[in-house]
């Protein structure tokens, strides 16, 4: 399993990290997978794989909702939220990755050098 960098390690003194790979225990539901196949028409294969990984650990019904929301963003660039903070955080990350790949990221205003 690839070691992940955790943000908490940047902010907190921790003793150690115990890494486990439970991904094999929690797959992507068939209904969500069918929707994600459609997402594959809108994003690269690498991004599609990353997006699929984001569904792991959520229940079948939520995976389907998330897949629908991801597809809707990939097709129409419209953000949909669920009201569930953990899901919306993951969706926000997915939307951002898609936006970067689609080249629709918001341009940051240039800072005015004059004081």
Coordinates of C-alpha atoms in Angstrom, one line a residue:
X1 CA 0.0 0.0 0.0
X2 CA 1.3 3.5 -0.9
X3 CA 2.0 5.6 2.2
X4 CA -0.3 8.7 2.2
X5 CA 0.7 12.0 3.5
X6 CA -1.6 13.1 6.3
X7 CA -2.3 16.8 6.9
X8 CA -2.4 16.2 10.6
X9 CA 1.3 15.4 10.5
X10 CA 1.9 19.0 9.5
X11 CA 0.0 20.5 12.4
X12 CA 0.3 18.1 15.3
X13 CA 3.0 16.2 17.2
X14 CA 2.0 12.6 16.8
X15 CA 3.7 9.4 18.0
X16 CA 3.2 7.3 14.9
X17 CA 0.8 6.4 12.1
X18 CA -0.8 3.0 11.8
X19 CA -1.7 2.4 8.2
X20 CA -4.2 -0.2 7.1
X21 CA -5.6 -1.0 3.6
X22 CA -9.3 -1.6 4.0
X23 CA -10.1 -0.7 0.4
X24 CA -10.5 -4.3 -0.6
X25 CA -13.3 -4.7 2.0
X26 CA -15.3 -1.8 0.7
X27 CA -15.8 -1.8 -3.1
X28 CA -17.8 0.5 -5.4
X29 CA -21.5 -0.5 -5.7
X30 CA -22.6 -1.7 -9.1
X31 CA -25.1 1.2 -9.5
X32 CA -22.3 3.7 -8.8
X33 CA -19.9 1.9 -11.1
X34 CA -22.3 2.2 -14.0
X35 CA -22.6 5.9 -13.5
X36 CA -18.8 6.2 -13.2
X37 CA -18.4 4.5 -16.6
X38 CA -20.2 7.6 -18.0
X39 CA -17.8 9.9 -16.1
X40 CA -15.0 8.0 -18.0
X41 CA -16.2 9.7 -21.2
X42 CA -15.5 13.1 -19.7
X43 CA -12.2 12.7 -17.8
X44 CA -8.9 10.9 -18.2
X45 CA -8.4 7.3 -17.2
X46 CA -6.1 8.4 -14.3
X47 CA -8.6 10.9 -13.0
X48 CA -11.4 8.4 -13.3
X49 CA -9.5 6.0 -11.1
X50 CA -8.9 8.7 -8.5
X51 CA -12.6 9.6 -8.5
X52 CA -13.6 5.9 -8.1
X53 CA -11.4 5.7 -5.0
X54 CA -13.3 8.6 -3.4
X55 CA -16.4 6.5 -3.3
X56 CA -14.9 3.7 -1.1
X57 CA -16.2 3.5 2.4
X58 CA -19.6 5.1 1.7
X59 CA -22.8 3.1 1.6
X60 CA -24.2 1.9 -1.7
X61 CA -26.9 4.6 -1.8
X62 CA -24.5 7.4 -1.0
X63 CA -22.0 6.1 -3.6
X64 CA -24.7 6.3 -6.2
X65 CA -25.6 9.9 -5.2
X66 CA -21.9 10.9 -5.3
X67 CA -21.4 9.3 -8.7
X68 CA -24.5 11.1 -10.0
X69 CA -23.1 14.4 -8.6
X70 CA -19.7 13.8 -10.1
X71 CA -21.2 13.0 -13.5
X72 CA -23.4 16.1 -13.4
X73 CA -20.3 18.3 -12.7
X74 CA -18.2 16.6 -15.4
X75 CA -21.0 17.2 -17.9
X76 CA -22.4 20.6 -16.9
X77 CA -19.9 22.1 -14.4
X78 CA -22.7 22.5 -11.9
X79 CA -22.0 21.8 -8.2
X80 CA -24.5 19.7 -6.3
X81 CA -24.1 19.1 -2.5
X82 CA -25.7 16.6 -0.1
X83 CA -25.7 18.4 3.2
X84 CA -23.5 15.6 4.6
X85 CA -20.1 17.4 5.5
X86 CA -17.9 14.3 4.9
X87 CA -19.5 13.6 1.5
X88 CA -19.5 17.3 0.4
X89 CA -15.8 17.6 1.3
X90 CA -15.0 14.6 -0.9
X91 CA -17.3 15.9 -3.7
X92 CA -15.6 19.3 -3.5
X93 CA -12.2 17.6 -4.0
X94 CA -13.6 15.7 -7.0
X95 CA -15.1 18.8 -8.5
X96 CA -11.8 20.6 -8.1
X97 CA -9.8 17.8 -9.8
X98 CA -12.3 17.7 -12.7
X99 CA -12.2 21.5 -13.0
X100 CA -8.4 21.5 -13.2
X101 CA -8.5 18.8 -15.9
X102 CA -11.2 20.6 -17.9
X103 CA -9.3 23.9 -17.7
X104 CA -12.1 25.8 -16.0
X105 CA -10.3 26.8 -12.8
X106 CA -11.0 30.4 -11.7
X107 CA -8.2 32.7 -12.5
X108 CA -6.8 34.4 -9.4
X109 CA -6.8 38.2 -9.6
X110 CA -3.3 39.6 -10.0
X111 CA -2.1 41.4 -6.9
X112 CA -1.7 45.2 -7.3
X113 CA 2.0 46.0 -6.7
X114 CA 1.1 49.6 -5.8
X115 CA 0.7 50.4 -2.1

